Short mmCIF file of C-alpha atoms and ligand atoms in Angstrom, two decimals:
data_model
loop_
_atom_site.label_atom_id
_atom_site.label_comp_id
_atom_site.label_asym_id
_atom_site.label_seq_id
_atom_site.Cartn_x
_atom_site.Cartn_y
_atom_site.Cartn_z
CA MET A 1 -0.02 0.02 0.01
CA VAL A 2 2.64 2.47 1.10
CA VAL A 3 4.78 1.43 -1.81
CA ALA A 4 1.85 2.05 -4.18
CA ILE A 5 1.28 5.48 -2.81
CA VAL A 6 4.94 6.35 -3.04
CA ALA A 7 5.05 4.98 -6.58
CA LEU A 8 2.05 7.06 -7.67
CA CYS A 9 3.28 10.18 -5.96
CA GLY A 10 6.64 9.56 -7.59
CA ALA A 11 4.99 9.33 -10.96
CA ILE A 12 3.12 12.53 -10.33
CA VAL A 13 6.29 14.37 -9.25
CA ALA A 14 8.33 12.83 -11.99
CA GLY A 15 5.77 13.96 -14.54
CA GLY A 16 6.82 17.54 -13.93
CA LEU A 17 10.50 16.89 -13.62
CA SER A 18 11.35 14.16 -16.05
CA LEU A 19 14.02 15.17 -18.46
CA VAL A 20 14.78 11.82 -19.93
CA ALA A 21 13.51 11.92 -23.48
CA ALA A 22 15.59 13.02 -26.36
CA ALA A 23 15.38 13.57 -30.06
CA ARG A 24 17.53 11.25 -32.06
CA ASP A 25 18.55 10.54 -35.56
CA THR A 26 21.36 8.67 -37.23
CA GLY A 27 24.46 10.25 -35.76
CA VAL A 28 22.63 13.31 -34.60
CA ALA A 29 23.32 14.69 -31.14
CA SER A 30 20.37 15.13 -28.79
CA SER A 31 19.68 16.75 -25.48
CA SER A 32 16.99 16.82 -22.77
CA ALA A 33 16.02 20.34 -23.84
CA GLY A 34 15.42 19.20 -27.40
CA SER A 35 17.89 19.08 -30.20
CA SER A 36 18.63 22.17 -32.23
CA VAL A 37 19.72 20.01 -35.08
CA ALA A 38 16.97 18.84 -37.41
CA VAL A 39 15.96 15.17 -37.05
CA THR A 40 13.70 12.70 -38.79
CA GLN A 41 13.05 10.63 -35.72
CA ALA A 42 12.01 11.87 -32.28
CA LYS A 43 11.24 10.16 -29.00
CA ILE A 44 8.57 12.03 -27.01
CA GLU A 45 7.57 11.31 -23.44
CA LEU A 46 4.14 12.35 -22.15
CA ALA A 47 3.59 12.66 -18.36
CA ASP A 48 0.99 14.05 -15.93
CA VAL A 49 0.94 16.82 -17.30
CA SER A 50 3.95 17.64 -19.42
CA VAL A 51 5.68 16.83 -22.67
CA VAL A 52 9.39 16.13 -22.82
CA PRO A 53 11.16 17.50 -24.72
CA ARG A 54 9.20 20.77 -25.15
CA SER A 55 10.60 21.42 -28.55
CA ILE A 56 12.19 19.49 -31.45
CA ASN A 57 13.80 20.57 -34.67
CA VAL A 58 12.70 18.51 -37.62
CA ALA A 59 14.12 18.25 -41.11
CA LYS A 60 12.31 20.32 -43.73
CA GLY A 61 10.27 18.45 -46.29
CA LYS A 62 10.78 15.00 -44.76
CA LYS A 63 8.51 12.59 -43.05
CA ILE A 64 9.19 12.51 -39.31
CA THR A 65 8.81 9.41 -37.06
CA PHE A 66 7.53 10.08 -33.55
CA GLU A 67 7.92 7.45 -30.92
CA VAL A 68 5.48 8.58 -28.27
CA VAL A 69 5.25 6.98 -24.83
CA ASN A 70 2.84 7.90 -22.04
CA LYS A 71 4.82 7.68 -18.78
CA GLY A 72 1.97 9.16 -16.80
CA VAL A 73 -1.06 7.66 -15.03
CA LEU A 74 -3.64 9.71 -16.90
CA ASP A 75 -4.59 9.26 -20.57
CA HIS A 76 -2.74 11.43 -22.99
CA ASP A 77 -2.31 11.80 -26.76
CA LEU A 78 -0.14 14.01 -29.00
CA VAL A 79 -1.84 15.56 -32.01
CA LEU A 80 -1.50 18.30 -34.53
CA ALA A 81 -4.20 20.95 -35.01
CA ASP A 82 -5.93 18.72 -37.59
CA ARG A 83 -6.11 15.98 -34.91
CA SER A 84 -3.66 13.72 -36.76
CA GLY A 85 -1.18 12.13 -34.37
CA THR A 86 -1.39 9.33 -31.80
CA LYS A 87 -4.52 7.78 -30.51
CA MET A 88 -5.43 8.32 -26.86
CA LEU A 89 -2.74 6.40 -24.89
CA GLY A 90 -3.34 4.98 -21.48
CA GLY A 91 -0.65 5.06 -18.82
CA GLY A 92 2.43 3.15 -19.89
CA LYS A 93 1.31 2.76 -23.54
CA LYS A 94 3.31 3.84 -26.56
CA GLN A 95 2.76 4.38 -30.24
CA THR A 96 4.98 5.20 -33.15
CA ILE A 97 3.60 7.43 -35.80
CA GLU A 98 4.85 9.12 -38.99
CA LEU A 99 3.88 12.70 -39.70
CA GLY A 100 4.81 15.34 -42.22
CA PRO A 101 6.52 16.35 -44.32
CA PHE A 102 6.66 19.69 -42.50
CA ASP A 103 7.38 22.87 -44.41
CA THR A 104 6.69 25.30 -41.58
CA SER A 105 7.01 25.13 -37.84
CA THR A 106 3.96 23.99 -35.93
CA LYS A 107 2.78 22.72 -32.56
CA MET A 108 1.47 19.48 -31.25
CA TRP A 109 -0.41 18.98 -27.99
CA CYS A 110 -2.44 16.67 -25.78
CA SER A 111 -6.11 16.90 -26.67
CA VAL A 112 -7.43 15.92 -23.22
CA PRO A 113 -9.36 18.96 -22.03
CA GLY A 114 -7.15 21.22 -19.92
CA HIS A 115 -3.86 19.48 -20.70
CA LYS A 116 -2.84 21.80 -23.55
CA GLU A 117 -3.55 24.78 -21.30
CA ALA A 118 -1.54 23.08 -18.60
CA GLY A 119 1.52 23.09 -20.81
CA MET A 120 1.35 19.83 -22.80
CA VAL A 121 2.52 21.46 -25.98
CA LEU A 122 5.38 20.38 -28.23
CA ASP A 123 6.99 22.93 -30.52
CA VAL A 124 7.85 21.36 -33.86
CA VAL A 125 10.45 23.64 -35.33
CA VAL A 126 11.46 23.10 -38.95
CA GLY A 127 15.16 23.38 -39.71
CA ASP A 128 18.41 23.74 -37.78
CA ARG A 129 17.39 26.65 -35.73
CA ALA A 130 17.63 27.62 -32.05
CA VAL A 131 15.03 26.02 -29.92
CA ALA A 132 12.01 28.20 -29.35
CA ALA A 133 11.88 29.12 -25.70
CA ALA A 134 8.11 29.49 -25.60
CA SER A 135 6.77 27.28 -22.93
CA ALA A 136 3.53 27.60 -20.95
CA ALA A 137 5.17 25.75 -18.10
CA ASN A 138 7.72 28.56 -17.71
CA GLY A 139 5.08 31.22 -17.06
CA ALA A 140 1.48 32.23 -17.43
CA ASN A 141 -0.21 31.65 -20.72
CA PRO A 142 -0.46 34.98 -22.58
CA ASP A 143 -4.07 34.07 -23.54
CA ASP A 144 -5.16 33.89 -19.87
CA ALA A 145 -8.11 36.08 -18.98
CA THR A 146 -7.63 39.09 -16.74
CA ILE A 147 -9.66 39.95 -13.64
CA ASP A 148 -10.61 43.59 -13.31
CA PHE A 149 -11.03 44.11 -9.61
CA ALA A 150 -12.77 47.45 -10.20
CA LYS A 151 -15.51 45.89 -12.23
CA THR A 152 -18.95 45.04 -10.82
CA PRO A 153 -21.18 42.07 -11.66
CA ALA A 154 -24.07 42.21 -14.11
CA PRO A 155 -27.48 43.14 -12.67
CA ASN A 156 -28.77 39.57 -12.94
CA TRP A 157 -25.77 38.10 -11.10
CA LYS A 158 -26.55 36.02 -8.03
CA PRO A 159 -24.01 35.30 -5.27
CA PHE A 160 -23.30 31.87 -3.89
CA ASP A 161 -25.72 31.44 -1.03
CA PRO A 162 -23.58 31.34 2.14
CA ARG A 163 -26.48 30.30 4.49
CA LEU A 164 -26.14 26.91 6.10
CA VAL A 165 -28.99 24.80 7.23
CA ALA A 166 -28.91 22.69 10.39
CA ALA A 167 -27.77 19.06 10.12
CA PRO A 168 -30.68 16.88 9.14
CA GLY A 169 -32.20 14.74 11.88
CA ALA A 170 -31.63 11.55 9.95
CA THR A 171 -28.52 9.57 10.73
CA GLU A 172 -28.06 8.41 7.10
CA HIS A 173 -27.22 10.80 4.33
CA LYS A 174 -27.46 9.66 0.71
CA LEU A 175 -26.46 11.96 -2.09
CA ILE A 176 -25.12 11.93 -5.65
CA LEU A 177 -22.23 14.12 -6.67
CA HIS A 178 -21.76 14.67 -10.41
CA ALA A 179 -18.19 15.49 -11.47
CA ARG A 180 -18.58 17.71 -14.49
CA GLU A 181 -17.09 20.62 -16.44
CA SER A 182 -19.10 23.79 -16.00
CA VAL A 183 -18.46 27.25 -17.39
CA VAL A 184 -18.82 29.43 -14.38
CA GLU A 185 -18.34 33.15 -13.78
CA VAL A 186 -15.59 33.62 -11.18
CA ALA A 187 -15.23 37.42 -11.32
CA PRO A 188 -17.25 40.13 -13.10
CA GLY A 189 -17.01 39.32 -16.84
CA VAL A 190 -14.56 36.38 -16.35
CA THR A 191 -15.78 32.84 -16.93
CA GLN A 192 -13.81 29.65 -16.48
CA GLN A 193 -14.44 26.04 -17.37
CA LEU A 194 -14.27 24.76 -13.84
CA TRP A 195 -14.20 21.11 -12.88
CA THR A 196 -16.98 20.88 -10.33
CA PHE A 197 -19.06 18.76 -8.06
CA ASN A 198 -22.69 19.33 -9.24
CA GLY A 199 -21.81 22.35 -11.31
CA GLN A 200 -20.69 24.57 -8.47
CA ALA A 201 -17.40 25.52 -6.78
CA PRO A 202 -17.26 25.10 -3.86
CA GLY A 203 -19.30 21.85 -4.16
CA PRO A 204 -22.35 21.20 -1.97
CA THR A 205 -21.76 21.40 1.81
CA LEU A 206 -22.49 18.08 3.57
CA ARG A 207 -23.49 18.24 7.23
CA GLY A 208 -24.26 15.73 9.88
CA HIS A 209 -23.49 14.45 13.34
CA ILE A 210 -20.94 12.10 14.82
CA GLY A 211 -22.08 8.53 14.08
CA ASP A 212 -23.94 9.43 10.89
CA LEU A 213 -23.50 7.34 7.78
CA PHE A 214 -22.77 9.09 4.49
CA THR A 215 -23.42 7.20 1.21
CA VAL A 216 -22.12 9.28 -1.68
CA THR A 217 -22.37 8.19 -5.26
CA LEU A 218 -19.81 9.90 -7.43
CA VAL A 219 -20.82 10.03 -11.07
CA ASN A 220 -18.22 11.11 -13.60
CA ASP A 221 -20.17 13.21 -16.16
CA GLY A 222 -16.87 14.99 -17.18
CA LYS A 223 -14.39 14.45 -19.96
CA VAL A 224 -11.38 13.50 -17.79
CA ASP A 225 -10.93 11.11 -14.87
CA HIS A 226 -12.03 12.28 -11.44
CA SER A 227 -12.25 10.97 -7.88
CA ILE A 228 -13.26 12.11 -4.42
CA ASP A 229 -11.45 12.20 -1.11
CA PHE A 230 -13.41 12.94 2.02
CA HIS A 231 -11.07 14.06 4.79
CA ALA A 232 -13.89 13.28 7.22
CA SER A 233 -13.51 9.56 6.48
CA ARG A 234 -11.20 6.76 7.46
CA VAL A 235 -11.16 4.53 4.37
CA ALA A 236 -8.63 2.86 2.06
CA TRP A 237 -7.30 5.41 -0.44
CA ASN A 238 -6.86 2.94 -3.28
CA VAL A 239 -10.47 1.68 -2.96
CA HIS A 240 -12.65 4.65 -2.21
CA MET A 241 -10.53 7.42 -3.61
CA ARG A 242 -9.72 5.71 -6.89
CA SER A 243 -10.13 7.70 -10.10
CA ILE A 244 -13.02 6.82 -12.29
CA LYS A 245 -13.31 7.42 -16.01
CA PRO A 246 -15.98 9.51 -17.81
CA GLY A 247 -19.25 7.65 -17.61
CA GLU A 248 -18.31 5.58 -14.58
CA SER A 249 -19.56 5.93 -11.01
CA LEU A 250 -18.49 4.75 -7.61
CA VAL A 251 -20.14 4.55 -4.15
CA TYR A 252 -18.13 6.04 -1.33
CA GLN A 253 -19.57 5.24 2.09
CA PHE A 254 -18.20 6.47 5.36
CA LYS A 255 -19.24 6.82 8.93
CA ALA A 256 -18.62 10.22 10.50
CA GLU A 257 -16.48 9.44 13.56
CA PHE A 258 -14.98 12.79 14.35
CA ALA A 259 -16.40 16.32 14.65
CA GLY A 260 -14.85 18.99 12.50
CA VAL A 261 -14.97 21.18 9.41
CA TRP A 262 -13.51 18.89 6.80
CA MET A 263 -12.43 19.34 3.20
CA TYR A 264 -13.41 17.04 0.37
CA HIS A 265 -11.83 17.24 -3.04
CA CYS A 266 -10.98 15.40 -6.20
CA GLY A 267 -7.61 13.70 -5.83
CA THR A 268 -6.97 12.67 -9.42
CA ALA A 269 -3.45 13.57 -10.63
CA PRO A 270 -2.47 16.26 -10.75
CA ALA A 271 -4.61 16.93 -7.68
CA LEU A 272 -3.31 20.53 -7.73
CA HIS A 273 -5.10 21.07 -11.03
CA HIS A 274 -8.34 19.40 -9.98
CA ILE A 275 -8.53 21.31 -6.62
CA GLY A 276 -7.23 24.50 -8.24
CA ASN A 277 -9.91 24.23 -10.93
CA GLY A 278 -12.88 23.95 -8.53
CA MET A 279 -13.18 20.41 -7.18
CA PHE A 280 -13.51 21.00 -3.46
CA GLY A 281 -16.16 21.40 -0.79
CA ALA A 282 -16.86 21.18 2.96
CA VAL A 283 -18.17 18.43 5.23
CA ILE A 284 -19.39 19.72 8.59
CA ILE A 285 -19.67 17.21 11.37
CA ASP A 286 -21.13 19.10 14.29
CA PRO A 287 -19.47 18.89 17.68
CA PRO A 288 -22.05 17.50 20.18
CA ASP A 289 -22.32 20.68 22.23
CA LEU A 290 -23.20 23.07 19.36
CA ALA A 291 -25.43 25.79 20.84
CA PRO A 292 -28.27 27.37 18.75
CA VAL A 293 -27.48 30.65 17.01
CA ALA A 294 -29.45 33.12 14.92
CA HIS A 295 -27.53 32.52 11.71
CA GLU A 296 -25.03 30.01 10.36
CA PHE A 297 -22.96 30.61 7.26
CA VAL A 298 -20.21 28.76 5.42
CA LEU A 299 -17.28 30.48 3.69
CA VAL A 300 -14.85 28.40 1.68
CA GLN A 301 -11.65 30.28 0.87
CA SER A 302 -9.79 29.24 -2.30
CA GLU A 303 -7.53 30.69 -4.97
CA LEU A 304 -8.23 31.35 -8.62
CA TYR A 305 -5.63 30.66 -11.26
CA VAL A 306 -7.32 32.03 -14.30
CA GLY A 307 -6.80 30.40 -17.66
CA PRO A 308 -8.09 31.62 -20.99
CA MET A 309 -11.72 32.77 -20.98
CA SER A 310 -14.14 29.80 -20.52
CA GLU A 311 -11.19 27.34 -20.39
CA PRO A 312 -9.77 25.50 -17.38
CA GLY A 313 -7.51 27.22 -14.87
CA ASP A 314 -3.78 27.66 -15.58
CA LEU A 315 -1.81 24.75 -14.08
CA ALA A 316 1.51 26.59 -14.61
CA LYS A 317 0.26 29.35 -12.25
CA MET A 318 -0.96 26.79 -9.74
CA GLN A 319 2.50 25.14 -9.77
CA SER A 320 4.16 28.47 -9.04
CA GLU A 321 1.52 29.57 -6.46
CA ASP A 322 0.86 32.60 -8.68
CA TRP A 323 -2.81 33.08 -7.98
CA ASP A 324 -4.89 35.77 -9.66
CA ALA A 325 -7.43 35.96 -6.84
CA VAL A 326 -8.33 34.66 -3.40
CA VAL A 327 -12.04 34.25 -2.96
CA PHE A 328 -14.76 33.25 -0.54
CA ASN A 329 -17.22 30.77 -2.06
CA GLY A 330 -15.75 30.91 -5.48
CA TYR A 331 -16.27 34.46 -6.71
CA VAL A 332 -14.20 37.59 -6.41
CA SER A 333 -15.45 39.92 -3.62
CA GLN A 334 -18.96 38.60 -3.98
CA TYR A 335 -20.23 39.57 -0.49
CA LYS A 336 -18.87 43.04 -1.08
CA PHE A 337 -21.27 43.24 -4.05
CA LYS A 338 -24.01 41.53 -2.04
CA PRO A 339 -23.48 41.83 1.72
CA ILE A 340 -24.59 39.03 4.07
CA ARG A 341 -27.49 40.44 6.07
CA VAL A 342 -27.92 39.96 9.85
CA GLU A 343 -29.19 42.17 12.68
CA PRO A 344 -27.15 43.84 15.42
CA GLY A 345 -26.88 41.69 18.53
CA GLU A 346 -27.76 38.48 16.74
CA ARG A 347 -25.40 35.57 17.40
CA VAL A 348 -23.68 34.40 14.24
CA ARG A 349 -21.60 31.26 13.54
CA VAL A 350 -19.43 31.20 10.44
CA PHE A 351 -17.84 27.91 9.34
CA VAL A 352 -14.63 28.51 7.40
CA LEU A 353 -12.71 26.04 5.30
CA ASP A 354 -9.44 26.88 3.61
CA ALA A 355 -9.65 24.78 0.42
CA GLY A 356 -6.41 26.30 -0.99
CA PRO A 357 -4.98 24.56 -2.85
CA SER A 358 -1.95 26.52 -1.64
CA GLU A 359 -2.71 29.74 0.25
CA ASN A 360 -3.45 30.09 3.96
CA SER A 361 -6.24 32.09 5.63
CA ALA A 362 -6.10 34.55 8.46
CA PHE A 363 -9.92 34.74 8.70
CA HIS A 364 -11.02 38.01 10.29
CA ILE A 365 -14.11 40.19 10.44
CA VAL A 366 -13.43 43.89 10.84
CA GLY A 367 -15.31 45.52 13.70
CA THR A 368 -16.09 42.49 15.86
CA ILE A 369 -14.44 40.02 18.18
CA PHE A 370 -14.85 36.23 18.15
CA ASP A 371 -15.83 34.96 21.58
CA THR A 372 -15.74 31.36 20.22
CA THR A 373 -13.27 29.77 17.86
CA PHE A 374 -13.16 26.11 16.90
CA LYS A 375 -10.38 24.75 14.70
CA GLU A 376 -9.44 21.22 13.58
CA GLY A 377 -11.66 19.33 15.99
CA THR A 378 -11.38 21.42 19.13
CA TYR A 379 -12.47 24.68 20.73
CA LEU A 380 -9.63 27.17 21.01
CA LEU A 381 -11.83 29.65 22.84
CA GLN A 382 -15.24 29.55 24.48
CA PRO A 383 -16.87 32.27 26.61
CA ASP A 384 -15.94 32.01 30.30
CA VAL A 385 -15.09 34.31 33.24
CA ARG A 386 -11.72 35.18 31.76
CA ASN A 387 -13.41 36.98 28.87
CA GLY A 388 -10.88 36.02 26.23
CA GLY A 389 -11.44 37.17 22.67
CA ALA A 390 -10.00 36.23 19.32
CA GLN A 391 -9.39 38.30 16.17
CA VAL A 392 -8.30 35.66 13.63
CA LEU A 393 -9.05 32.03 12.83
CA ASP A 394 -5.82 30.88 11.20
CA LEU A 395 -6.13 28.05 8.71
CA GLN A 396 -3.59 26.27 6.46
CA PRO A 397 -4.83 24.66 3.26
CA ALA A 398 -7.40 21.87 4.07
CA GLN A 399 -7.96 23.09 7.62
CA GLY A 400 -11.35 24.21 8.85
CA GLY A 401 -13.19 25.56 11.84
CA PHE A 402 -15.82 28.09 12.93
CA VAL A 403 -16.12 31.36 14.74
CA GLU A 404 -19.02 32.84 16.78
CA PHE A 405 -19.72 36.51 17.33
CA SER A 406 -22.30 39.27 17.16
CA PHE A 407 -22.19 42.81 15.88
CA ALA A 408 -22.59 45.58 18.51
CA GLU A 409 -24.29 48.11 16.29
CA ALA A 410 -25.85 48.59 12.87
CA GLY A 411 -23.32 48.96 10.06
CA LEU A 412 -21.00 47.27 7.62
CA TYR A 413 -18.31 44.78 8.73
CA PRO A 414 -15.74 43.62 6.20
CA ILE A 415 -14.85 39.90 5.91
CA VAL A 416 -11.19 39.38 5.00
CA THR A 417 -8.21 37.24 5.31
CA HIS A 418 -5.81 39.42 7.23
CA LYS A 419 -3.04 38.48 4.82
CA PHE A 420 -3.86 41.77 3.22
CA ALA A 421 -2.23 41.26 -0.16
CA ASN A 422 -5.15 38.96 -0.82
CA VAL A 423 -7.81 41.46 0.14
CA GLY A 424 -7.16 43.48 -2.99
CA LYS A 425 -7.38 40.24 -4.96
CA GLY A 426 -10.93 39.32 -4.12
CA ALA A 427 -10.75 38.12 -0.49
CA LEU A 428 -13.20 40.67 0.68
CA GLY A 429 -16.86 40.55 1.69
CA LEU A 430 -19.25 42.42 3.98
CA PHE A 431 -21.68 41.64 6.70
CA GLN A 432 -24.46 44.14 6.92
CA ALA A 433 -25.98 44.42 10.42
CA GLY A 434 -29.34 46.16 10.34
CA GLU A 435 -30.31 48.96 8.01
CA VAL A 436 -27.35 50.88 6.64
CA GLU A 437 -27.00 54.20 4.82
CA PRO A 438 -25.69 54.81 2.25
CA ALA A 439 -26.24 51.69 0.21
CA PRO A 440 -23.54 49.16 0.80
CA GLY A 441 -21.10 47.67 -1.70
CA ALA A 442 -20.58 50.88 -3.61
CA SER A 443 -16.89 50.97 -2.65
CA HIS A 444 -14.48 49.77 -0.09
CU1 LIG B 1 -11.12 15.81 -10.74
#
């Protein structure tokens, strides 16, 4: 088991680092960076998700033989714009193809959705010329969409509903989660083809009590493999968290044994891409002593790594932790545009999950003090005679908890992560306590 995990992880890591393949020809030198001398034969390695080498020089006007091997776990192919090239190759499979003759330089790529954008592009350069340096893996794709943080949403825009309902009385929870691609607006005027659970990112929040049984059917309605990993469960990774192909489904059953605010996510390699492109959500298992409050909300913090408009997120940015935005519940500054309404003096509980994939959260609400904080299965603070207060719930990626508080007077109260560089990048919302003048959300 451990060996299998290490082997898979090794394969994932090696996918990004492998520098083994080389172009070759009769008596022609080759190198890991691709030969600058024209060849008629080339050996290409595909991995999860990269192409090695990134560039080859081919002889003008001659047929070129490509020996293509998929060293990854995922399916990949290598095709030209007209779709000629290899068939879809499973992990470990290889195919030798003949293409050309080439008169002008061109590109080949993997046609699995998202993989080209993630950098699986091979430059086919005609002639003995210097290797083109262009490589999506070495920086952001110039075609990536841009978020304008000064822009406001369209009038018909609706925020992600942050309200949380109480855990159902039943002790069994049955639900179906559909893994699917969905074009979703993530910032005013910016849409992305997210990979989602049930068409939304974050996915649906699951809630129950210790001892409850969850039976989740994962249905893969997408175009690439997906899986699900519930941090709230104790199950065998290779059985329950296995990847399933498009059209397949699996039943993932677990008993909630521990209270907490848990992450769930797709774990299919590269997990960074699947989480970074929207496949995450929260499971809340109530601690036994949870007191009634006037309002409960859930806020899932995550990063956006924007790819081209209506295409999947940019894996190269994810790999270099170069996020475009940090958001609560999947949309830039959405509760600034549409504040969360409560009344002064009402007791409020906010569940917070840091879905990452890579950034932490210093969850803070300007203008109030938390008298209760719960993090990773335990209360850090509860009201008592010592009158302690808290200003931040600090969470690393995949950590969760909740805070309780009330607002002393009518007004607006910003929701932020106190890592302030991220506030200007979308990690900003507002609570509105009572009636407020002037109208909120105009500026902050
Ligand atoms: Cu996935």
